[in-house]
Amino acid sequence: GYTIGGVCSDRDVFLPAIIKKSMVAQHNRGITLRGTVVDTADIAEELPQIIEFLKSVRYVGMFDMEVMKTDKGLYFGELNLRCGGPSYSYFHCGINLPELAVRTIASGRLEAADQPLMLGRCFFNNKVAWEDYMDGYLSPADMRKLYRDCDFSLLSDDEDPAPEKTFNRTMKPLYRKRRLKKKIKKLLHM
């Protein structure tokens, strides 16, 4: 599947890139757990239809759309008229969609971003990864691999590392507590 994020200004649409999902969450089925920011060429054949659909909505602001590509075509999943979960990945790749949306709303016209976009960067969603880890869908090795192999997480920011550190400090004891509860429950039912 793909997540398509961008900015609309009535009938003008800006799609800098798309997110190709390589892992989806099991705890919250379908949410992007791991993805890569790729060129819109992955859906080049269907792109004109997607843009026409977005124009027909006549929306102003950020959006997030989910589509699934199969051998039979592209299927619509959902359209969120807001900043979606994986939208922060665009910022890590060089496009600040929230800033572009604010400028568009304030000026009344879409000013396409002119920054170069770093395609091919891989990310993971901390929250859904930890949920899958706590439910046993991901092993400790899987979690280490996500942190090691991805270019960034949706909480990563070299200039502001506190949110990710705080999140990790919160999740580790929560995980241990949850495992202990499962062990106690298992012992009581023996």
XYZ file of N, CA, C and O in Angstrom:
760
model
N 0.811 -1.189 0.000
C 0.000 0.000 0.000
C 0.856 1.256 0.000
O 2.080 1.199 0.164
N 0.186 2.357 -0.197
C 0.847 3.664 -0.238
C 0.082 4.673 0.607
O -1.138 4.620 0.697
N 0.819 5.593 1.181
C 0.251 6.787 1.796
C 0.672 7.955 0.925
O 1.845 8.069 0.561
N -0.286 8.785 0.580
C -0.019 9.942 -0.271
C -0.342 11.184 0.549
O -1.486 11.401 0.937
N 0.674 11.972 0.827
C 0.480 13.189 1.596
C 0.796 14.399 0.749
O 1.628 14.339 -0.159
N 0.119 15.486 1.035
C 0.381 16.703 0.290
C -0.473 17.847 0.777
O -1.041 17.808 1.874
N -0.566 18.872 -0.064
C -1.324 20.083 0.257
C -2.206 20.430 -0.935
O -1.767 20.342 -2.081
N -3.445 20.805 -0.632
C -4.383 21.264 -1.654
C -4.742 22.722 -1.403
O -4.795 23.166 -0.262
N -4.997 23.420 -2.486
C -5.546 24.769 -2.416
C -6.647 24.829 -3.463
O -6.399 25.153 -4.621
N -7.836 24.430 -3.051
C -8.992 24.327 -3.936
C -8.670 23.337 -5.049
O -8.622 22.143 -4.801
N -8.374 23.805 -6.252
C -8.130 22.882 -7.359
C -6.641 22.744 -7.718
O -6.307 22.158 -8.736
N -5.766 23.271 -6.862
C -4.323 23.071 -7.020
C -3.880 22.008 -6.019
O -4.291 22.032 -4.854
N -3.043 21.096 -6.475
C -2.599 19.978 -5.637
C -1.079 19.870 -5.694
O -0.491 19.912 -6.774
N -0.456 19.720 -4.519
C 0.986 19.518 -4.436
C 1.241 18.159 -3.794
O 0.872 17.922 -2.644
N 1.838 17.239 -4.564
C 2.221 15.906 -4.085
C 3.732 15.764 -4.255
O 4.201 15.481 -5.348
N 4.517 15.977 -3.212
C 5.971 15.938 -3.370
C 6.523 14.535 -3.587
O 7.522 14.350 -4.268
N 5.896 13.536 -2.982
C 6.357 12.148 -3.042
C 5.253 11.292 -2.432
O 4.213 11.816 -2.013
N 5.482 10.005 -2.378
C 4.534 9.102 -1.728
C 5.299 8.203 -0.769
O 6.526 8.098 -0.844
N 4.571 7.579 0.120
C 5.177 6.673 1.092
C 4.763 5.255 0.728
O 3.575 4.939 0.690
N 5.744 4.435 0.459
C 5.495 3.030 0.149
C 5.597 2.248 1.458
O 6.647 2.240 2.103
N 4.505 1.610 1.833
C 4.486 0.841 3.077
C 5.237 -0.475 2.878
O 4.990 -1.198 1.929
N 6.156 -0.768 3.800
C 6.836 -2.059 3.754
C 6.425 -2.939 4.932
O 6.642 -4.141 4.909
N 5.819 -2.332 5.949
C 5.264 -3.067 7.088
C 4.044 -2.318 7.572
O 4.077 -1.088 7.670
N 2.994 -3.057 7.877
C 1.818 -2.439 8.482
C 1.612 -3.041 9.869
O 1.994 -4.189 10.129
N 1.016 -2.263 10.734
C 0.795 -2.689 12.108
C -0.216 -3.829 12.167
O -1.116 -3.917 11.330
N -0.062 -4.668 13.166
C -1.017 -5.751 13.422
C -1.948 -5.381 14.572
O -3.121 -5.705 14.534
N -1.418 -4.686 15.582
C -2.251 -4.258 16.715
C -3.343 -3.304 16.224
O -4.506 -3.477 16.548
N -2.946 -2.307 15.482
C -3.879 -1.387 14.807
C -3.731 -1.657 13.317
O -3.003 -0.961 12.613
N -4.404 -2.656 12.840
C -4.234 -3.161 11.472
C -4.275 -2.063 10.413
O -5.162 -1.226 10.401
N -3.255 -2.127 9.547
C -3.220 -1.248 8.388
C -2.402 0.018 8.555
O -1.987 0.608 7.568
N -2.164 0.443 9.785
C -1.386 1.664 9.997
C 0.058 1.406 9.579
O 0.614 0.342 9.841
N 0.673 2.391 8.942
C 2.055 2.248 8.490
C 2.980 2.063 9.683
O 3.082 2.939 10.531
N 3.658 0.922 9.730
C 4.648 0.681 10.765
C 6.027 1.047 10.223
O 6.817 1.672 10.917
N 6.285 0.677 8.969
C 7.560 0.995 8.330
C 7.279 1.381 6.885
O 6.445 0.759 6.229
N 7.936 2.433 6.418
C 7.726 2.874 5.047
C 8.949 3.576 4.483
O 9.891 3.886 5.208
N 8.892 3.815 3.181
C 9.970 4.504 2.486
C 9.367 5.615 1.641
O 8.353 5.399 0.956
N 9.963 6.789 1.689
C 9.504 7.915 0.882
C 10.068 7.724 -0.526
O 11.281 7.663 -0.713
N 9.159 7.580 -1.490
C 9.554 7.296 -2.869
C 8.919 8.298 -3.826
O 7.976 9.017 -3.474
N 9.415 8.301 -5.036
C 8.900 9.182 -6.086
C 7.481 8.764 -6.475
O 7.138 7.583 -6.405
N 6.694 9.715 -6.906
C 5.323 9.427 -7.347
C 5.291 8.537 -8.588
O 4.236 8.031 -8.957
N 6.454 8.294 -9.195
C 6.532 7.427 -10.378
C 6.021 6.020 -10.076
O 5.576 5.325 -10.989
N 6.052 5.606 -8.789
C 5.532 4.290 -8.417
C 4.060 4.123 -8.783
O 3.600 3.006 -8.974
N 3.346 5.243 -8.830
C 1.920 5.193 -9.179
C 1.627 6.138 -10.356
O 0.538 6.704 -10.459
N 2.603 6.281 -11.240
C 2.502 7.241 -12.352
C 1.247 7.038 -13.197
O 0.597 8.010 -13.600
N 0.888 5.798 -13.449
C -0.267 5.515 -14.288
C -1.576 5.988 -13.638
O -2.468 6.483 -14.311
N -1.664 5.870 -12.321
C -2.878 6.236 -11.595
C -2.861 7.672 -11.080
O -3.888 8.189 -10.631
N -1.716 8.325 -11.123
C -1.562 9.660 -10.553
C -2.540 10.695 -11.117
O -3.125 11.465 -10.334
N -2.788 10.754 -12.423
C -3.756 11.737 -12.924
C -5.154 11.574 -12.306
O -5.806 12.568 -11.981
N -5.597 10.329 -12.093
C -6.902 10.093 -11.465
C -6.915 10.563 -10.021
O -7.897 11.134 -9.555
N -5.809 10.306 -9.312
C -5.711 10.730 -7.910
C -5.773 12.249 -7.820
O -6.494 12.813 -6.992
N -5.023 12.922 -8.683
C -5.012 14.388 -8.680
C -6.386 14.935 -9.043
O -6.874 15.877 -8.400
N -7.047 14.355 -10.018
C -8.405 14.793 -10.388
C -9.374 14.617 -9.230
O -10.219 15.466 -8.970
N -9.255 13.496 -8.529
C -10.106 13.260 -7.363
C -9.870 14.337 -6.308
O -10.826 14.916 -5.775
N -8.608 14.616 -6.007
C -8.288 15.633 -5.002
C -8.781 17.013 -5.430
O -9.278 17.784 -4.604
N -8.674 17.335 -6.698
C -9.191 18.618 -7.197
C -10.699 18.715 -7.007
O -11.228 19.771 -6.672
N -11.393 17.601 -7.215
C -12.860 17.600 -7.123
C -13.356 17.850 -5.699
O -14.468 18.315 -5.497
N -12.504 17.558 -4.708
C -12.880 17.770 -3.306
C -12.907 19.264 -2.975
O -13.645 19.709 -2.105
N -12.079 20.038 -3.681
C -11.987 21.497 -3.504
C -11.620 21.868 -2.061
O -12.165 22.792 -1.479
N -10.654 21.158 -1.551
C -10.190 21.289 -0.170
C -8.988 22.224 -0.114
O -8.219 22.316 -1.070
N -8.812 22.903 1.021
C -7.636 23.736 1.243
C -6.975 23.261 2.538
O -7.587 23.294 3.604
N -5.730 22.790 2.429
C -4.975 22.332 3.593
C -4.244 21.038 3.307
O -4.168 20.571 2.173
N -3.685 20.449 4.382
C -2.959 19.183 4.259
C -3.936 18.025 4.145
O -5.041 18.073 4.680
N -3.500 16.988 3.468
C -4.299 15.766 3.386
C -3.378 14.566 3.465
O -2.167 14.662 3.304
N -3.987 13.445 3.693
C -3.295 12.167 3.778
C -4.247 11.130 3.181
O -5.379 11.023 3.608
N -3.798 10.421 2.152
C -4.647 9.460 1.463
C -3.973 8.086 1.474
O -2.758 7.990 1.333
N -4.772 7.052 1.650
C -4.268 5.683 1.613
C -4.802 4.997 0.361
O -6.002 5.074 0.072
N -3.922 4.323 -0.379
C -4.321 3.527 -1.541
C -3.565 2.194 -1.504
O -2.483 2.100 -0.929
N -4.166 1.187 -2.118
C -3.540 -0.123 -2.231
C -3.388 -0.436 -3.710
O -4.344 -0.284 -4.474
N -2.202 -0.882 -4.101
C -1.951 -1.231 -5.492
C -1.867 -2.749 -5.609
O -1.131 -3.391 -4.871
N -2.659 -3.299 -6.508
C -2.633 -4.739 -6.777
C -2.398 -4.931 -8.269
O -2.328 -3.956 -9.026
N -2.339 -6.178 -8.700
C -2.171 -6.442 -10.125
C -3.418 -6.054 -10.925
O -3.378 -5.955 -12.141
N -4.525 -5.789 -10.217
C -5.766 -5.380 -10.882
C -5.987 -3.871 -10.859
O -6.973 -3.381 -11.383
N -5.099 -3.140 -10.212
C -5.226 -1.685 -10.184
C -5.004 -1.084 -8.813
O -4.580 -1.762 -7.878
N -5.312 0.192 -8.728
C -5.148 0.945 -7.492
C -6.503 1.071 -6.809
O -7.499 1.413 -7.465
N -6.547 0.793 -5.515
C -7.795 0.849 -4.765
C -7.696 1.910 -3.679
O -6.694 2.002 -2.972
N -8.744 2.692 -3.556
C -8.839 3.763 -2.569
C -9.078 3.172 -1.193
O -9.928 2.306 -1.012
N -8.335 3.641 -0.192
C -8.523 3.207 1.188
C -9.243 4.261 2.007
O -10.342 4.039 2.508
N -8.628 5.444 2.111
C -9.246 6.530 2.871
C -8.590 7.850 2.516
O -7.478 7.883 1.994
N -9.300 8.921 2.809
C -8.771 10.275 2.662
C -8.974 10.987 3.984
O -10.094 11.088 4.478
N -7.868 11.429 4.575
C -7.922 12.218 5.806
C -7.648 13.664 5.449
O -6.616 13.963 4.849
N -8.545 14.542 5.813
C -8.364 15.969 5.542
C -7.650 16.597 6.733
O -8.176 17.460 7.434
N -6.441 16.109 6.931
C -5.591 16.538 8.047
C -4.199 15.978 7.815
O -3.971 15.209 6.889
N -3.315 16.319 8.707
C -1.955 15.774 8.695
C -2.032 14.344 9.224
O -2.480 14.121 10.340
N -1.641 13.369 8.435
C -1.681 11.971 8.849
C -0.443 11.568 9.616
O 0.561 12.289 9.649
N -0.495 10.396 10.222
C 0.605 9.882 11.038
C 1.971 9.927 10.382
O 2.920 10.478 10.933
N 2.128 9.351 9.184
C 3.469 9.323 8.589
C 3.896 10.626 7.903
O 4.961 10.687 7.300
N 3.099 11.682 8.009
C 3.422 12.944 7.327
C 4.753 13.540 7.758
O 5.391 14.255 6.992
N 5.183 13.244 8.993
C 6.452 13.794 9.476
C 7.622 13.278 8.645
O 8.679 13.905 8.576
N 7.437 12.144 7.970
C 8.512 11.600 7.137
C 8.863 12.558 5.997
O 10.017 12.636 5.586
N 7.887 13.310 5.499
C 8.169 14.291 4.443
C 9.137 15.365 4.952
O 10.032 15.794 4.238
N 8.936 15.786 6.200
C 9.821 16.788 6.804
C 11.255 16.261 6.870
O 12.204 16.966 6.534
N 11.403 14.988 7.279
C 12.735 14.375 7.343
C 13.380 14.266 5.973
O 14.593 14.109 5.872
N 12.566 14.319 4.936
C 13.093 14.194 3.568
C 13.220 15.547 2.872
O 13.576 15.608 1.692
N 12.902 16.640 3.583
C 13.168 17.964 3.042
C 11.970 18.839 2.720
O 12.145 19.972 2.268
N 10.746 18.358 2.942
C 9.554 19.162 2.640
C 8.747 19.350 3.923
O 8.324 18.378 4.547
N 8.515 20.595 4.300
C 7.736 20.908 5.493
C 6.279 21.156 5.062
O 5.889 22.291 4.771
N 5.492 20.087 5.009
C 4.102 20.210 4.558
C 3.240 21.095 5.458
O 2.440 21.889 4.946
N 3.367 21.026 6.798
C 2.554 21.928 7.627
C 2.840 23.408 7.334
O 1.919 24.220 7.245
N 4.117 23.753 7.157
C 4.462 25.139 6.832
C 3.873 25.536 5.480
O 3.312 26.631 5.333
N 3.965 24.652 4.507
C 3.399 24.912 3.186
C 1.882 25.088 3.267
O 1.315 25.985 2.628
N 1.231 24.267 4.084
C -0.227 24.383 4.253
C -0.603 25.721 4.875
O -1.547 26.382 4.428
N 0.143 26.144 5.892
C -0.142 27.433 6.546
C 0.056 28.580 5.555
O -0.783 29.484 5.464
N 1.159 28.533 4.797
C 1.391 29.584 3.793
C 0.277 29.590 2.743
O -0.168 30.652 2.305
N -0.167 28.417 2.347
C -1.232 28.302 1.351
C -2.538 28.874 1.892
O -3.222 29.638 1.202
N -2.880 28.517 3.110
C -4.124 29.017 3.720
C -4.052 30.535 3.899
O -5.010 31.245 3.606
N -2.899 31.032 4.359
C -2.743 32.471 4.600
C -2.766 33.286 3.313
O -3.353 34.372 3.272
N -2.153 32.764 2.251
C -2.056 33.537 1.013
C -3.208 33.268 0.051
O -3.447 34.052 -0.865
N -3.882 32.132 0.248
C -4.974 31.782 -0.658
C -4.504 31.127 -1.952
O -5.293 30.869 -2.849
N -3.208 30.844 -2.048
C -2.702 30.158 -3.247
C -1.585 29.197 -2.841
O -0.849 29.433 -1.882
N -1.483 28.145 -3.599
C -0.492 27.115 -3.325
C 0.865 27.548 -3.852
O 1.005 27.887 -5.023
N 1.830 27.576 -2.961
C 3.202 27.905 -3.344
C 4.002 26.614 -3.206
O 4.395 26.242 -2.106
N 4.186 25.899 -4.297
C 4.898 24.622 -4.251
C 6.272 24.789 -3.630
O 6.973 25.764 -3.893
N 6.629 23.829 -2.807
C 7.932 23.853 -2.152
C 9.027 23.689 -3.193
O 8.889 22.926 -4.138
N 10.101 24.421 -3.012
C 11.189 24.333 -3.983
C 12.439 23.660 -3.409
O 13.471 23.610 -4.047
N 12.327 23.107 -2.181
C 13.462 22.415 -1.589
C 13.665 21.072 -2.301
O 12.708 20.446 -2.735
N 14.907 20.622 -2.374
C 15.139 19.285 -2.945
C 14.619 18.218 -1.973
O 14.730 18.376 -0.760
N 14.057 17.180 -2.500
C 13.500 16.106 -1.694
C 14.457 14.912 -1.696
O 14.949 14.516 -2.751
N 14.742 14.365 -0.517
C 15.620 13.202 -0.393
C 14.760 11.944 -0.423
O 14.138 11.583 0.573
N 14.699 11.305 -1.576
C 13.884 10.108 -1.742
C 14.639 8.867 -1.270
O 15.859 8.882 -1.154
N 13.899 7.805 -1.000
C 14.501 6.541 -0.606
C 14.793 6.406 0.869
O 15.358 5.401 1.302
N 14.403 7.395 1.657
C 14.648 7.328 3.100
C 13.574 6.486 3.771
O 12.395 6.642 3.521
N 14.014 5.589 4.627
C 13.139 4.637 5.312
C 12.878 5.108 6.743
O 13.776 5.644 7.387
N 11.666 4.887 7.225
C 11.307 5.298 8.584
C 10.429 4.238 9.238
O 9.919 3.339 8.576
N 10.258 4.364 10.549
C 9.276 3.541 11.243
C 8.498 4.401 12.227
O 8.952 5.452 12.669
N 7.297 3.920 12.541
C 6.386 4.617 13.442
C 6.583 4.026 14.841
O 6.195 2.888 15.101
N 7.179 4.795 15.733
C 7.511 4.327 17.084
C 6.306 3.739 17.810
O 6.385 2.654 18.381
N 5.223 4.465 17.816
C 4.048 4.070 18.600
C 3.514 2.712 18.156
O 3.325 1.814 18.973
N 3.268 2.557 16.862
C 2.684 1.292 16.406
C 3.698 0.150 16.481
O 3.317 -1.003 16.696
N 4.984 0.457 16.338
C 6.014 -0.582 16.503
C 5.991 -1.105 17.936
O 6.004 -2.320 18.163
N 5.938 -0.205 18.905
C 5.905 -0.636 20.305
C 4.618 -1.381 20.626
O 4.627 -2.346 21.400
N 3.495 -0.964 20.063
C 2.233 -1.686 20.296
C 2.338 -3.117 19.761
O 1.933 -4.072 20.429
N 2.889 -3.261 18.546
C 3.063 -4.605 17.984
C 4.070 -5.419 18.799
O 3.896 -6.621 18.986
N 5.100 -4.776 19.282
C 6.110 -5.438 20.115
C 5.474 -5.946 21.412
O 5.658 -7.100 21.798
N 4.681 -5.095 22.065
C 4.047 -5.484 23.321
C 3.029 -6.598 23.126
O 2.812 -7.405 24.024
N 2.404 -6.658 21.952
C 1.424 -7.714 21.673
C 2.062 -8.980 21.111
O 1.370 -9.940 20.794
N 3.387 -8.970 20.937
C 4.089 -10.152 20.476
C 4.187 -10.302 18.959
O 4.653 -11.321 18.463
N 3.761 -9.293 18.214
C 3.875 -9.361 16.752
C 5.301 -9.069 16.276
O 5.673 -9.460 15.178
N 6.059 -8.341 17.092
C 7.467 -8.063 16.792
C 8.324 -8.623 17.916
O 7.973 -8.491 19.097
N 9.442 -9.210 17.551
C 10.382 -9.741 18.543
C 11.353 -8.632 18.959
O 11.434 -7.593 18.293
N 12.128 -8.856 20.023
C 13.163 -7.873 20.368
C 14.127 -7.638 19.199
O 14.541 -6.510 18.951
N 14.454 -8.709 18.462
C 15.347 -8.564 17.302
C 14.692 -7.703 16.217
O 15.372 -6.890 15.580
N 13.388 -7.872 16.016
C 12.663 -7.046 15.037
C 12.737 -5.563 15.423
O 12.937 -4.707 14.561
N 12.566 -5.282 16.707
C 12.620 -3.887 17.174
C 14.020 -3.312 16.967
O 14.155 -2.188 16.493
N 15.035 -4.076 17.337
C 16.415 -3.594 17.140
C 16.671 -3.332 15.663
O 17.310 -2.341 15.303
N 16.166 -4.203 14.802
C 16.342 -4.050 13.353
C 15.674 -2.765 12.859
O 16.243 -2.041 12.035
N 14.475 -2.447 13.360
C 13.811 -1.202 12.964
C 14.668 0.002 13.334
O 14.892 0.892 12.516
N 15.136 0.036 14.579
C 15.960 1.164 15.036
C 17.276 1.239 14.259
O 17.756 2.320 13.946
N 17.852 0.088 13.934
C 19.152 0.041 13.259
C 19.034 0.330 11.762
O 19.838 1.075 11.206
N 18.040 -0.265 11.088
C 17.983 -0.224 9.625
C 17.236 0.965 9.030
O 17.420 1.269 7.857
N 16.392 1.609 9.807
C 15.646 2.750 9.276
C 16.469 4.038 9.426
O 17.257 4.172 10.352
N 16.248 4.953 8.509
C 16.977 6.224 8.545
C 16.517 7.122 9.699
O 17.304 7.913 10.222
N 15.258 6.992 10.071
C 14.714 7.786 11.169
C 13.410 7.168 11.636
O 12.854 6.289 10.980
N 12.934 7.643 12.787
C 11.613 7.244 13.270
C 10.728 8.484 13.223
O 11.214 9.591 13.009
N 9.443 8.290 13.432
C 8.531 9.441 13.402
C 8.670 10.323 14.635
O 8.028 11.365 14.715
N 9.516 9.916 15.578
C 9.817 10.778 16.729
C 11.244 11.306 16.695
O 11.655 12.033 17.588
N 12.021 10.926 15.687
C 13.421 11.353 15.589
C 13.537 12.825 15.235
O 12.835 13.308 14.356
N 14.434 13.506 15.932
C 14.779 14.877 15.577
C 16.084 15.211 16.285
O 16.122 15.300 17.513
N 17.145 15.359 15.507
C 18.459 15.649 16.091
C 18.456 16.941 16.898
O 19.190 17.068 17.879
N 17.642 17.906 16.502
C 17.592 19.185 17.206
C 16.683 19.147 18.428
O 16.733 20.047 19.259
N 15.838 18.119 18.523
C 14.929 17.979 19.667
C 14.771 16.493 20.004
O 13.734 15.888 19.723
N 15.793 15.890 20.620
C 15.743 14.449 20.902
C 14.859 14.066 22.091
O 14.562 12.891 22.283
N 14.417 15.046 22.880
C 13.674 14.743 24.110
C 12.392 13.939 23.882
O 12.132 13.000 24.642
N 11.555 14.249 22.883
C 10.321 13.453 22.730
C 10.587 11.958 22.517
O 9.929 11.126 23.140
N 11.551 11.626 21.670
C 11.834 10.209 21.435
C 12.418 9.552 22.679
O 12.038 8.427 23.034
N 13.313 10.245 23.372
C 13.895 9.695 24.602
C 12.813 9.474 25.656
O 12.783 8.441 26.323
N 11.925 10.448 25.811
C 10.832 10.335 26.780
C 9.912 9.179 26.416
O 9.508 8.394 27.276
N 9.580 9.069 25.143
C 8.717 7.980 24.675
C 9.348 6.627 24.993
O 8.700 5.744 25.555
N 10.617 6.461 24.657
C 11.299 5.188 24.907
C 11.393 4.880 26.398
O 11.208 3.738 26.812
N 11.669 5.907 27.208
C 11.724 5.698 28.667
C 10.367 5.273 29.213
O 10.288 4.518 30.175
N 9.294 5.744 28.613
C 7.947 5.397 29.046
C 7.574 3.989 28.594
O 6.962 3.226 29.343
N 7.950 3.621 27.377
C 7.520 2.351 26.801
C 8.240 1.143 27.394
O 7.623 0.093 27.574
N 9.511 1.264 27.707
C 10.259 0.109 28.215
C 9.678 -0.420 29.528
O 9.436 -1.622 29.645
N 9.421 0.434 30.532
C 8.811 -0.093 31.768
C 7.380 -0.605 31.519
O 6.968 -1.586 32.137
N 6.660 0.036 30.632
C 5.307 -0.407 30.300
C 5.349 -1.811 29.704
O 4.528 -2.670 30.030
N 6.317 -2.042 28.842
C 6.494 -3.360 28.234
C 6.802 -4.404 29.304
O 6.207 -5.482 29.328
N 7.744 -4.095 30.206
C 8.111 -5.042 31.267
C 6.905 -5.339 32.167
O 6.669 -6.490 32.535
N 6.147 -4.320 32.493
C 4.959 -4.490 33.337
C 3.930 -5.385 32.636
O 3.344 -6.281 33.262
N 3.742 -5.170 31.362
C 2.778 -5.958 30.590
C 3.217 -7.426 30.514
O 2.399 -8.328 30.630
N 4.517 -7.660 30.316
C 5.032 -9.037 30.271
C 4.852 -9.731 31.614
O 4.484 -10.900 31.673
N 5.104 -8.988 32.693
C 4.949 -9.551 34.033
C 3.490 -9.938 34.274
O 3.205 -11.018 34.797
N 2.566 -9.072 33.867
C 1.134 -9.376 34.022
C 0.761 -10.640 33.248
O 0.000 -11.468 33.739
N 1.293 -10.790 32.030
C 1.003 -11.984 31.225
C 1.534 -13.237 31.908
O 0.868 -14.275 31.927
N 2.742 -13.150 32.483
C 3.325 -14.307 33.166
C 2.501 -14.679 34.393
O 2.250 -15.858 34.642
N 2.078 -13.691 35.161
C 1.264 -13.945 36.353
C -0.064 -14.574 35.944
O -0.513 -15.553 36.552
N -0.679 -14.036 34.920
C -1.959 -14.562 34.429
C -1.808 -16.010 33.978
O -2.650 -16.873 34.280
N -0.711 -16.297 33.305
C -0.439 -17.647 32.824
C -0.249 -18.601 34.011
O -0.764 -19.724 34.011
N 0.492 -18.142 35.028
C 0.712 -18.981 36.233
C -0.594 -19.245 36.968
O -0.798 -20.343 37.477
N -1.458 -18.251 37.036
C -2.723 -18.414 37.752
C -3.678 -19.361 37.032
O -4.548 -19.956 37.665
N -3.514 -19.499 35.734
C -4.414 -20.365 34.964
C -3.851 -21.762 34.727
O -4.386 -22.524 33.962
N -2.758 -22.102 35.388
C -2.159 -23.434 35.228
C -2.866 -24.443 36.080
O -3.389 -24.276 37.071
